[in-house]
PDB file of C-alpha atoms and ligand atoms in Angstrom:
ATOM      1  CA  MET A   1       0.019  -0.004  -0.060  1.00  0.00           C
ATOM      2  CA  ALA A   2       2.748   2.454  -0.972  1.00  0.00           C
ATOM      3  CA  LEU A   3       1.887   6.197  -0.753  1.00  0.00           C
ATOM      4  CA  GLU A   4       2.579   8.373  -3.845  1.00  0.00           C
ATOM      5  CA  GLU A   5       3.977  11.681  -3.327  1.00  0.00           C
ATOM      6  CA  GLN A   6       0.942  13.654  -4.596  1.00  0.00           C
ATOM      7  CA  ASP A   7      -1.243  11.606  -2.126  1.00  0.00           C
ATOM      8  CA  PHE A   8       1.040  12.322   0.651  1.00  0.00           C
ATOM      9  CA  LEU A   9       1.001  16.061  -0.141  1.00  0.00           C
ATOM     10  CA  TYR A  10      -2.812  16.135  -0.387  1.00  0.00           C
ATOM     11  CA  VAL A  11      -3.184  14.307   3.005  1.00  0.00           C
ATOM     12  CA  SER A  12      -0.694  16.503   4.880  1.00  0.00           C
ATOM     13  CA  LYS A  13      -2.227  19.659   3.601  1.00  0.00           C
ATOM     14  CA  MET A  14      -5.674  18.540   4.588  1.00  0.00           C
ATOM     15  CA  VAL A  15      -4.562  17.378   8.015  1.00  0.00           C
ATOM     16  CA  ARG A  16      -2.753  20.623   8.587  1.00  0.00           C
ATOM     17  CA  GLU A  17      -5.846  22.647   7.676  1.00  0.00           C
ATOM     18  CA  GLU A  18      -8.012  20.559   9.947  1.00  0.00           C
ATOM     19  CA  SER A  19      -5.877  19.973  13.067  1.00  0.00           C
ATOM     20  CA  ALA A  20      -2.724  22.088  12.630  1.00  0.00           C
ATOM     21  CA  ILE A  21      -0.739  18.892  12.738  1.00  0.00           C
ATOM     22  CA  VAL A  22       2.399  19.313  10.569  1.00  0.00           C
ATOM     23  CA  LEU A  23       3.533  16.294   8.486  1.00  0.00           C
ATOM     24  CA  GLU A  24       6.701  17.295   6.879  1.00  0.00           C
ATOM     25  CA  LYS A  25       8.412  15.587   3.880  1.00  0.00           C
ATOM     26  CA  GLY A  26      10.004  12.480   5.499  1.00  0.00           C
ATOM     27  CA  LYS A  27       6.807  11.442   7.375  1.00  0.00           C
ATOM     28  CA  GLU A  28       5.618   9.477   4.355  1.00  0.00           C
ATOM     29  CA  TYR A  29       6.262   6.304   6.317  1.00  0.00           C
ATOM     30  CA  LEU A  30       4.160   7.467   9.255  1.00  0.00           C
ATOM     31  CA  VAL A  31       1.284   8.413   7.046  1.00  0.00           C
ATOM     32  CA  GLU A  32       1.493   5.093   5.137  1.00  0.00           C
ATOM     33  CA  SER A  33       1.560   3.056   8.356  1.00  0.00           C
ATOM     34  CA  ARG A  34      -1.391   4.919   9.991  1.00  0.00           C
ATOM     35  CA  LEU A  35      -3.553   5.055   6.826  1.00  0.00           C
ATOM     36  CA  SER A  36      -2.936   1.542   5.616  1.00  0.00           C
ATOM     37  CA  PRO A  37      -5.011  -0.183   8.350  1.00  0.00           C
ATOM     38  CA  LEU A  38      -7.830   2.347   7.901  1.00  0.00           C
ATOM     39  CA  ALA A  39      -7.978   1.827   4.216  1.00  0.00           C
ATOM     40  CA  GLN A  40      -8.207  -1.884   4.800  1.00  0.00           C
ATOM     41  CA  GLN A  41     -10.734  -1.646   7.426  1.00  0.00           C
ATOM     42  CA  ASP A  42     -12.997   0.523   5.315  1.00  0.00           C
ATOM     43  CA  GLY A  43     -12.649  -1.753   2.374  1.00  0.00           C
ATOM     44  CA  TYR A  44     -10.453   0.308  -0.048  1.00  0.00           C
ATOM     45  CA  ALA A  45      -7.983  -1.635  -2.187  1.00  0.00           C
ATOM     46  CA  SER A  46      -5.248   0.942  -1.332  1.00  0.00           C
ATOM     47  CA  ILE A  47      -4.561   4.202   0.399  1.00  0.00           C
ATOM     48  CA  LYS A  48      -4.569   5.787  -3.021  1.00  0.00           C
ATOM     49  CA  GLU A  49      -8.155   4.647  -3.544  1.00  0.00           C
ATOM     50  CA  MET A  50      -9.172   6.108  -0.159  1.00  0.00           C
ATOM     51  CA  VAL A  51      -7.454   9.389  -0.865  1.00  0.00           C
ATOM     52  CA  GLN A  52      -9.086   9.497  -4.267  1.00  0.00           C
ATOM     53  CA  LYS A  53     -12.530   9.047  -2.711  1.00  0.00           C
ATOM     54  CA  LEU A  54     -11.736  11.944  -0.347  1.00  0.00           C
ATOM     55  CA  ARG A  55     -10.709  14.187  -3.156  1.00  0.00           C
ATOM     56  CA  GLU A  56     -13.879  13.449  -5.226  1.00  0.00           C
ATOM     57  CA  THR A  57     -16.416  13.698  -2.346  1.00  0.00           C
ATOM     58  CA  GLY A  58     -14.737  15.717   0.414  1.00  0.00           C
ATOM     59  CA  GLU A  59     -16.633  13.330   2.643  1.00  0.00           C
ATOM     60  CA  LEU A  60     -16.489  14.660   6.195  1.00  0.00           C
ATOM     61  CA  VAL A  61     -16.607  11.359   8.049  1.00  0.00           C
ATOM     62  CA  LEU A  62     -13.564  10.018   6.010  1.00  0.00           C
ATOM     63  CA  LYS A  63     -11.737  13.397   6.618  1.00  0.00           C
ATOM     64  CA  LEU A  64     -12.171  12.949  10.293  1.00  0.00           C
ATOM     65  CA  LYS A  65     -11.157   9.296  10.252  1.00  0.00           C
ATOM     66  CA  ILE A  66      -7.967  10.255   8.365  1.00  0.00           C
ATOM     67  CA  VAL A  67      -7.301  13.216  10.782  1.00  0.00           C
ATOM     68  CA  ASP A  68      -7.876  10.865  13.819  1.00  0.00           C
ATOM     69  CA  ALA A  69      -5.474   8.265  12.398  1.00  0.00           C
ATOM     70  CA  LEU A  70      -2.746  10.824  12.056  1.00  0.00           C
ATOM     71  CA  THR A  71      -2.944  12.092  15.684  1.00  0.00           C
ATOM     72  CA  THR A  72      -0.316  10.614  17.973  1.00  0.00           C
ATOM     73  CA  ASN A  73      -2.111   9.545  21.174  1.00  0.00           C
ATOM     74  CA  GLU A  74       0.913   8.385  23.205  1.00  0.00           C
ATOM     75  CA  THR A  75       0.228   8.836  26.825  1.00  0.00           C
ATOM     76  CA  SER A  76       0.492   7.172  30.280  1.00  0.00           C
ATOM     77  CA  PHE A  77      -0.504   7.398  33.996  1.00  0.00           C
ATOM     78  CA  PHE A  78       1.803   9.808  35.861  1.00  0.00           C
ATOM     79  CA  ARG A  79       3.748  10.634  32.633  1.00  0.00           C
ATOM     80  CA  ASP A  80       6.975  12.492  33.619  1.00  0.00           C
ATOM     81  CA  LEU A  81       5.941  12.434  37.319  1.00  0.00           C
ATOM     82  CA  LYS A  82       7.184  15.804  38.252  1.00  0.00           C
ATOM     83  CA  PRO A  83       4.126  17.806  37.056  1.00  0.00           C
ATOM     84  CA  PHE A  84       1.880  15.803  39.395  1.00  0.00           C
ATOM     85  CA  GLU A  85       4.426  16.173  42.219  1.00  0.00           C
ATOM     86  CA  MET A  86       4.422  19.963  41.651  1.00  0.00           C
ATOM     87  CA  LEU A  87       0.610  19.999  41.503  1.00  0.00           C
ATOM     88  CA  GLN A  88       0.370  18.129  44.788  1.00  0.00           C
ATOM     89  CA  LYS A  89       3.161  19.708  46.768  1.00  0.00           C
ATOM     90  CA  GLU A  90       2.880  23.449  45.574  1.00  0.00           C
ATOM     91  CA  LEU A  91       0.081  24.325  43.183  1.00  0.00           C
ATOM     92  CA  LEU A  92      -2.906  22.802  44.825  1.00  0.00           C
ATOM     93  CA  PRO A  93      -2.077  23.791  48.321  1.00  0.00           C
ATOM     94  CA  GLU A  94      -1.725  27.473  47.064  1.00  0.00           C
ATOM     95  CA  LEU A  95      -4.744  27.349  44.940  1.00  0.00           C
ATOM     96  CA  ILE A  96      -6.868  25.719  47.881  1.00  0.00           C
ATOM     97  CA  GLU A  97      -5.824  28.544  50.153  1.00  0.00           C
ATOM     98  CA  LYS A  98      -6.684  31.164  47.626  1.00  0.00           C
ATOM     99  CA  ARG A  99     -10.000  29.686  46.594  1.00  0.00           C
ATOM    100  CA  LYS A 100     -11.207  28.575  49.990  1.00  0.00           C
ATOM    101  CA  ASP A 101     -14.028  31.062  50.068  1.00  0.00           C
ATOM    102  CA  GLN A 102     -15.503  30.091  46.628  1.00  0.00           C
ATOM    103  CA  LYS A 103     -14.571  26.475  47.125  1.00  0.00           C
ATOM    104  CA  ARG A 104     -14.206  26.103  43.366  1.00  0.00           C
ATOM    105  CA  LEU A 105     -11.398  24.762  41.230  1.00  0.00           C
ATOM    106  CA  GLU A 106     -11.292  24.196  37.491  1.00  0.00           C
ATOM    107  CA  ILE A 107      -8.676  21.957  35.747  1.00  0.00           C
ATOM    108  CA  TRP A 108      -8.454  21.519  32.005  1.00  0.00           C
ATOM    109  CA  CYS A 109      -6.653  18.737  30.338  1.00  0.00           C
ATOM    110  CA  ALA A 110      -6.426  20.068  26.775  1.00  0.00           C
ATOM    111  CA  ALA A 111      -5.032  17.018  24.924  1.00  0.00           C
ATOM    112  CA  ALA A 112      -6.430  14.298  26.994  1.00  0.00           C
ATOM    113  CA  SER A 113      -5.871  11.530  24.640  1.00  0.00           C
ATOM    114  CA  THR A 114      -7.064   8.131  26.119  1.00  0.00           C
ATOM    115  CA  GLY A 115      -7.500   9.667  29.596  1.00  0.00           C
ATOM    116  CA  GLN A 116      -4.437   8.651  31.707  1.00  0.00           C
ATOM    117  CA  GLU A 117      -3.464  12.194  32.416  1.00  0.00           C
ATOM    118  CA  ILE A 118      -6.809  13.325  33.577  1.00  0.00           C
ATOM    119  CA  TYR A 119      -7.262  10.330  35.812  1.00  0.00           C
ATOM    120  CA  THR A 120      -3.811  10.942  37.216  1.00  0.00           C
ATOM    121  CA  ILE A 121      -4.940  14.417  38.194  1.00  0.00           C
ATOM    122  CA  CYS A 122      -8.081  12.994  39.810  1.00  0.00           C
ATOM    123  CA  MET A 123      -6.031  10.403  41.817  1.00  0.00           C
ATOM    124  CA  THR A 124      -3.662  13.152  42.939  1.00  0.00           C
ATOM    125  CA  ILE A 125      -6.525  15.132  44.216  1.00  0.00           C
ATOM    126  CA  ARG A 126      -8.474  12.346  45.985  1.00  0.00           C
ATOM    127  CA  GLU A 127      -5.283  10.856  47.431  1.00  0.00           C
ATOM    128  CA  ASN A 128      -4.015  14.140  48.882  1.00  0.00           C
ATOM    129  CA  PHE A 129      -6.902  16.492  49.297  1.00  0.00           C
ATOM    130  CA  PRO A 130      -9.878  14.265  50.181  1.00  0.00           C
ATOM    131  CA  TRP A 131     -11.846  17.186  51.608  1.00  0.00           C
ATOM    132  CA  LEU A 132     -12.102  18.638  47.991  1.00  0.00           C
ATOM    133  CA  ARG A 133     -15.054  16.365  47.680  1.00  0.00           C
ATOM    134  CA  ASP A 134     -17.133  19.164  49.238  1.00  0.00           C
ATOM    135  CA  TRP A 135     -15.797  21.609  46.744  1.00  0.00           C
ATOM    136  CA  ASN A 136     -16.987  22.313  43.319  1.00  0.00           C
ATOM    137  CA  VAL A 137     -14.162  20.704  41.297  1.00  0.00           C
ATOM    138  CA  ARG A 138     -14.436  20.678  37.523  1.00  0.00           C
ATOM    139  CA  ILE A 139     -11.910  18.582  35.534  1.00  0.00           C
ATOM    140  CA  LEU A 140     -12.503  18.830  31.832  1.00  0.00           C
ATOM    141  CA  GLY A 141     -10.713  16.602  29.297  1.00  0.00           C
ATOM    142  CA  THR A 142     -10.710  17.584  25.650  1.00  0.00           C
ATOM    143  CA  ASP A 143      -9.154  16.148  22.447  1.00  0.00           C
ATOM    144  CA  ILE A 144      -9.671  16.340  18.640  1.00  0.00           C
ATOM    145  CA  ASN A 145      -9.956  12.620  18.389  1.00  0.00           C
ATOM    146  CA  GLN A 146     -13.321  11.074  19.149  1.00  0.00           C
ATOM    147  CA  GLU A 147     -12.089   7.540  19.486  1.00  0.00           C
ATOM    148  CA  VAL A 148      -9.551   8.272  22.221  1.00  0.00           C
ATOM    149  CA  LEU A 149     -12.087  10.444  24.035  1.00  0.00           C
ATOM    150  CA  ASP A 150     -14.493   7.593  24.006  1.00  0.00           C
ATOM    151  CA  LYS A 151     -11.892   5.414  25.473  1.00  0.00           C
ATOM    152  CA  ALA A 152     -11.064   8.061  28.158  1.00  0.00           C
ATOM    153  CA  ARG A 153     -14.824   8.293  28.973  1.00  0.00           C
ATOM    154  CA  ARG A 154     -15.019   4.526  29.434  1.00  0.00           C
ATOM    155  CA  GLY A 155     -11.967   4.536  31.650  1.00  0.00           C
ATOM    156  CA  VAL A 156     -11.067   0.969  30.980  1.00  0.00           C
ATOM    157  CA  TYR A 157      -7.361   0.089  30.518  1.00  0.00           C
ATOM    158  CA  SER A 158      -5.451  -3.092  29.795  1.00  0.00           C
ATOM    159  CA  GLN A 159      -2.898  -4.628  32.144  1.00  0.00           C
ATOM    160  CA  ILE A 160      -0.155  -3.280  29.965  1.00  0.00           C
ATOM    161  CA  GLU A 161      -1.501   0.251  30.136  1.00  0.00           C
ATOM    162  CA  VAL A 162      -1.844   0.216  33.959  1.00  0.00           C
ATOM    163  CA  ASN A 163       1.654  -1.308  34.258  1.00  0.00           C
ATOM    164  CA  ARG A 164       3.050   1.904  32.629  1.00  0.00           C
ATOM    165  CA  GLY A 165       3.473   4.404  35.572  1.00  0.00           C
ATOM    166  CA  LEU A 166       0.610   3.488  37.818  1.00  0.00           C
ATOM    167  CA  PRO A 167       1.597   2.552  41.366  1.00  0.00           C
ATOM    168  CA  ALA A 168       0.153  -0.701  42.533  1.00  0.00           C
ATOM    169  CA  THR A 169      -1.492   0.927  45.585  1.00  0.00           C
ATOM    170  CA  MET A 170      -3.344   3.392  43.282  1.00  0.00           C
ATOM    171  CA  LEU A 171      -4.398   0.503  40.986  1.00  0.00           C
ATOM    172  CA  ILE A 172      -5.945  -1.284  43.870  1.00  0.00           C
ATOM    173  CA  LYS A 173      -7.650   1.689  45.308  1.00  0.00           C
ATOM    174  CA  TYR A 174      -8.998   3.548  42.310  1.00  0.00           C
ATOM    175  CA  PHE A 175      -9.662   0.625  39.731  1.00  0.00           C
ATOM    176  CA  GLU A 176     -11.771  -2.474  39.719  1.00  0.00           C
ATOM    177  CA  LYS A 177     -11.350  -5.531  37.555  1.00  0.00           C
ATOM    178  CA  SER A 178     -13.399  -5.585  34.367  1.00  0.00           C
ATOM    179  CA  GLY A 179     -12.649  -8.979  32.733  1.00  0.00           C
ATOM    180  CA  ILE A 180      -8.942  -8.952  31.867  1.00  0.00           C
ATOM    181  CA  ASP A 181      -8.880  -5.104  31.967  1.00  0.00           C
ATOM    182  CA  TRP A 182      -9.058  -2.517  34.757  1.00  0.00           C
ATOM    183  CA  LYS A 183     -11.797  -0.015  35.101  1.00  0.00           C
ATOM    184  CA  ILE A 184     -11.623   3.360  36.801  1.00  0.00           C
ATOM    185  CA  LYS A 185     -14.096   3.381  39.735  1.00  0.00           C
ATOM    186  CA  ASP A 186     -17.094   5.683  39.412  1.00  0.00           C
ATOM    187  CA  ASP A 187     -15.971   7.927  42.153  1.00  0.00           C
ATOM    188  CA  LEU A 188     -13.007   9.132  40.092  1.00  0.00           C
ATOM    189  CA  LYS A 189     -14.904   9.088  36.833  1.00  0.00           C
ATOM    190  CA  SER A 190     -17.617  11.392  38.367  1.00  0.00           C
ATOM    191  CA  MET A 191     -14.982  14.065  38.792  1.00  0.00           C
ATOM    192  CA  THR A 192     -14.391  14.257  35.027  1.00  0.00           C
ATOM    193  CA  GLU A 193     -16.115  15.614  31.942  1.00  0.00           C
ATOM    194  CA  PHE A 194     -15.022  14.930  28.446  1.00  0.00           C
ATOM    195  CA  ARG A 195     -15.641  16.882  25.210  1.00  0.00           C
ATOM    196  CA  LYS A 196     -14.337  16.807  21.698  1.00  0.00           C
ATOM    197  CA  MET A 197     -12.479  19.978  20.969  1.00  0.00           C
ATOM    198  CA  ASN A 198     -10.085  21.097  18.247  1.00  0.00           C
ATOM    199  CA  LEU A 199      -7.462  23.545  19.478  1.00  0.00           C
ATOM    200  CA  ILE A 200      -7.385  25.467  16.324  1.00  0.00           C
ATOM    201  CA  LYS A 201     -11.186  25.902  16.276  1.00  0.00           C
ATOM    202  CA  PRO A 202     -13.265  28.260  18.578  1.00  0.00           C
ATOM    203  CA  TRP A 203     -12.902  26.796  22.036  1.00  0.00           C
ATOM    204  CA  GLY A 204     -16.490  27.156  23.172  1.00  0.00           C
ATOM    205  CA  SER A 205     -16.829  26.867  26.965  1.00  0.00           C
ATOM    206  CA  VAL A 206     -13.764  25.687  28.616  1.00  0.00           C
ATOM    207  CA  GLY A 207     -14.358  27.921  31.665  1.00  0.00           C
ATOM    208  CA  ARG A 208     -11.731  29.814  33.513  1.00  0.00           C
ATOM    209  CA  PRO A 209      -9.220  26.981  34.465  1.00  0.00           C
ATOM    210  CA  ASP A 210      -6.959  27.342  37.440  1.00  0.00           C
ATOM    211  CA  VAL A 211      -4.635  24.817  36.066  1.00  0.00           C
ATOM    212  CA  ILE A 212      -4.199  23.820  32.367  1.00  0.00           C
ATOM    213  CA  PHE A 213      -2.469  20.703  31.291  1.00  0.00           C
ATOM    214  CA  MET A 214      -1.627  21.106  27.560  1.00  0.00           C
ATOM    215  CA  ARG A 215       1.187  18.601  27.338  1.00  0.00           C
ATOM    216  CA  ASN A 216       2.694  17.083  24.260  1.00  0.00           C
ATOM    217  CA  VAL A 217       0.463  18.542  21.675  1.00  0.00           C
ATOM    218  CA  LEU A 218       1.967  21.963  20.658  1.00  0.00           C
ATOM    219  CA  ILE A 219       4.937  19.948  19.545  1.00  0.00           C
ATOM    220  CA  TYR A 220       3.016  18.869  16.364  1.00  0.00           C
ATOM    221  CA  PHE A 221       2.090  22.428  15.455  1.00  0.00           C
ATOM    222  CA  ASP A 222       3.972  25.176  13.561  1.00  0.00           C
ATOM    223  CA  THR A 223       5.375  28.349  15.316  1.00  0.00           C
ATOM    224  CA  ASP A 224       2.337  30.583  14.395  1.00  0.00           C
ATOM    225  CA  THR A 225      -0.259  27.974  15.599  1.00  0.00           C
ATOM    226  CA  LYS A 226       1.670  27.579  18.965  1.00  0.00           C
ATOM    227  CA  LYS A 227       1.728  31.432  19.382  1.00  0.00           C
ATOM    228  CA  GLU A 228      -1.906  31.650  18.663  1.00  0.00           C
ATOM    229  CA  ILE A 229      -2.781  28.868  21.063  1.00  0.00           C
ATOM    230  CA  LEU A 230      -0.639  30.253  23.838  1.00  0.00           C
ATOM    231  CA  GLY A 231      -2.255  33.671  23.369  1.00  0.00           C
ATOM    232  CA  LYS A 232      -5.882  32.115  23.739  1.00  0.00           C
ATOM    233  CA  VAL A 233      -4.631  30.154  26.821  1.00  0.00           C
ATOM    234  CA  ARG A 234      -3.694  33.628  28.403  1.00  0.00           C
ATOM    235  CA  ASN A 235      -7.134  34.953  27.839  1.00  0.00           C
ATOM    236  CA  ILE A 236      -9.026  32.091  29.384  1.00  0.00           C
ATOM    237  CA  MET A 237      -6.675  30.924  32.153  1.00  0.00           C
ATOM    238  CA  GLN A 238      -7.052  32.472  35.674  1.00  0.00           C
ATOM    239  CA  PRO A 239      -4.616  35.372  36.172  1.00  0.00           C
ATOM    240  CA  ASP A 240      -2.980  33.408  38.879  1.00  0.00           C
ATOM    241  CA  GLY A 241      -3.364  30.027  37.117  1.00  0.00           C
ATOM    242  CA  PHE A 242      -0.817  27.471  35.961  1.00  0.00           C
ATOM    243  CA  LEU A 243      -0.084  26.031  32.622  1.00  0.00           C
ATOM    244  CA  PHE A 244       1.792  22.771  32.108  1.00  0.00           C
ATOM    245  CA  LEU A 245       3.414  21.974  28.729  1.00  0.00           C
ATOM    246  CA  GLY A 246       5.280  18.820  27.747  1.00  0.00           C
ATOM    247  CA  ALA A 247       8.864  18.241  28.766  1.00  0.00           C
ATOM    248  CA  ALA A 248      10.019  19.152  25.165  1.00  0.00           C
ATOM    249  CA  GLU A 249       7.647  22.162  24.917  1.00  0.00           C
ATOM    250  CA  THR A 250       8.140  25.760  25.992  1.00  0.00           C
ATOM    251  CA  THR A 251       6.644  29.291  25.719  1.00  0.00           C
ATOM    252  CA  LEU A 252      10.164  30.769  25.160  1.00  0.00           C
ATOM    253  CA  ASN A 253      10.535  32.723  21.955  1.00  0.00           C
ATOM    254  CA  LEU A 254       6.707  32.136  21.366  1.00  0.00           C
ATOM    255  CA  ASP A 255       4.936  34.253  24.110  1.00  0.00           C
ATOM    256  CA  GLU A 256       6.824  36.504  26.434  1.00  0.00           C
ATOM    257  CA  ASN A 257       3.868  36.905  28.643  1.00  0.00           C
ATOM    258  CA  TYR A 258       4.606  33.663  30.479  1.00  0.00           C
ATOM    259  CA  VAL A 259       7.158  33.085  33.272  1.00  0.00           C
ATOM    260  CA  ARG A 260       8.525  29.737  34.074  1.00  0.00           C
ATOM    261  CA  ARG A 261       8.104  28.456  37.621  1.00  0.00           C
ATOM    262  CA  THR A 262      10.501  25.617  38.281  1.00  0.00           C
ATOM    263  CA  TYR A 263      10.147  22.549  40.281  1.00  0.00           C
ATOM    264  CA  ASP A 264      12.923  20.003  40.624  1.00  0.00           C
ATOM    265  CA  ARG A 265      14.086  19.601  36.959  1.00  0.00           C
ATOM    266  CA  GLY A 266      10.591  20.409  35.650  1.00  0.00           C
ATOM    267  CA  GLY A 267       8.131  23.190  36.060  1.00  0.00           C
ATOM    268  CA  CYS A 268       5.066  25.008  34.768  1.00  0.00           C
ATOM    269  CA  TYR A 269       4.158  28.469  33.510  1.00  0.00           C
ATOM    270  CA  THR A 270       2.481  31.434  35.148  1.00  0.00           C
ATOM    271  CA  LEU A 271       1.383  34.708  33.663  1.00  0.00           C
ATOM    272  CA  LYS A 272       3.742  37.621  33.848  1.00  0.00           C
ATOM    273  CA  GLY A 273       2.873  40.309  36.452  1.00  0.00           C
ATOM    274  CA  LYS A 274      -0.359  38.622  37.225  1.00  0.00           C
ATOM    275  CA  ASP A 275       0.527  36.088  39.890  1.00  0.00           C
ATOM    276  CA  ALA A 276      -1.654  37.516  42.669  1.00  0.00           C
ATOM    277  CA  LYS A 277       0.216  35.467  45.292  1.00  0.00           C
TER     278      LYS A 277
HETATM  279  C1  SAM B   1       0.733  12.809  22.512  1.00  0.00           C
HETATM  280  S1  SAM B   1      -0.908  12.973  23.061  1.00  0.00           S
HETATM  281  C2  SAM B   1      -0.653  13.826  24.594  1.00  0.00           C
HETATM  282  C3  SAM B   1      -1.555  13.175  25.637  1.00  0.00           C
HETATM  283  C4  SAM B   1      -1.322  13.716  27.065  1.00  0.00           C
HETATM  284  N1  SAM B   1      -1.522  15.126  27.097  1.00  0.00           N
HETATM  285  C5  SAM B   1       0.128  13.414  27.546  1.00  0.00           C
HETATM  286  O1  SAM B   1       0.977  14.300  27.571  1.00  0.00           O
HETATM  287  O2  SAM B   1       0.292  12.278  27.930  1.00  0.00           O
HETATM  288  C6  SAM B   1      -1.373  14.336  21.931  1.00  0.00           C
HETATM  289  C7  SAM B   1      -2.873  14.419  21.862  1.00  0.00           C
HETATM  290  O3  SAM B   1      -3.218  15.725  21.160  1.00  0.00           O
HETATM  291  C8  SAM B   1      -4.303  15.549  20.386  1.00  0.00           C
HETATM  292  N2  SAM B   1      -4.402  16.540  19.459  1.00  0.00           N
HETATM  293  C9  SAM B   1      -3.543  16.631  18.235  1.00  0.00           C
HETATM  294  N3  SAM B   1      -4.011  17.768  17.513  1.00  0.00           N
HETATM  295  C10 SAM B   1      -5.045  18.343  18.213  1.00  0.00           C
HETATM  296  C11 SAM B   1      -5.877  19.549  17.888  1.00  0.00           C
HETATM  297  N4  SAM B   1      -5.719  20.286  16.901  1.00  0.00           N
HETATM  298  N5  SAM B   1      -6.809  19.773  18.906  1.00  0.00           N
HETATM  299  C12 SAM B   1      -6.883  19.026  20.026  1.00  0.00           C
HETATM  300  N6  SAM B   1      -6.233  17.901  20.213  1.00  0.00           N
HETATM  301  C13 SAM B   1      -5.301  17.577  19.432  1.00  0.00           C
HETATM  302  C14 SAM B   1      -4.183  14.054  19.835  1.00  0.00           C
HETATM  303  O4  SAM B   1      -5.352  13.503  19.367  1.00  0.00           O
HETATM  304  C15 SAM B   1      -3.523  13.433  20.898  1.00  0.00           C
HETATM  305  O5  SAM B   1      -4.490  12.635  21.671  1.00  0.00           O
END
């Protein structure tokens, strides 16, 4: 199912327009390996035939399937560990003190993928701040990819998935067996809300988050898109809120309105001049 150059160019242009994901020359192999199973599954003789269908009909469902197939959904529980330690040891204690009158906290996981990140946040809260049960805590997970969101919403993970990063004590406490898999208990699930959202389209209601996890997604976008998204984050985040990016991502040279706050060898971002500590 080899991919011809003109089809690669057509697909990469479409994917960039729809999702901002940049697929530069040299990514032909990635596109081929992701689209080949999709073409087979949908009964096309080749990727070429599938792309031809898209060219002729512009069919939205097919377009979305191709975009979804070209998102990278790599994630795991407690990924990189430090952000969750920082959240637990520094950020949540500060926010809880500041918000103690309103008793309200909002957290937005802006590229939630299959949900491991958002449930890690939930476990961090339940484990260390059990009294937040009495607060109005909104934890929103969004992603462009409907399939991964559906999985996040179901909250069912394989043994291999829970083996990656999840301490055994947490597994026992917050999951229950579901056949050969593990299912997040309803108590944690009830803290969450999931919605399909494309970061390059209007955001709709994401509220005014106190903490935003936007990790390992800007890395797929070009500089202008990163700048635009970081600008939009500034407009919606609480003035004294916190933004987490992925370990390989930064606001540096993109948006000078953010200040890095370090923690161990990691850190997050706050808004310049607005940290009302
Ligand atoms: C590598 S995963 C990151 C998951 C999680 N944040 C983490 O760090 O473990 C990147 C996610 O970004 C999503 N994504 C890619 N482009 C997007 C867009 N334009 N809008 C919203 N989500 C997008 C993908 O579907 C994918 O699930």
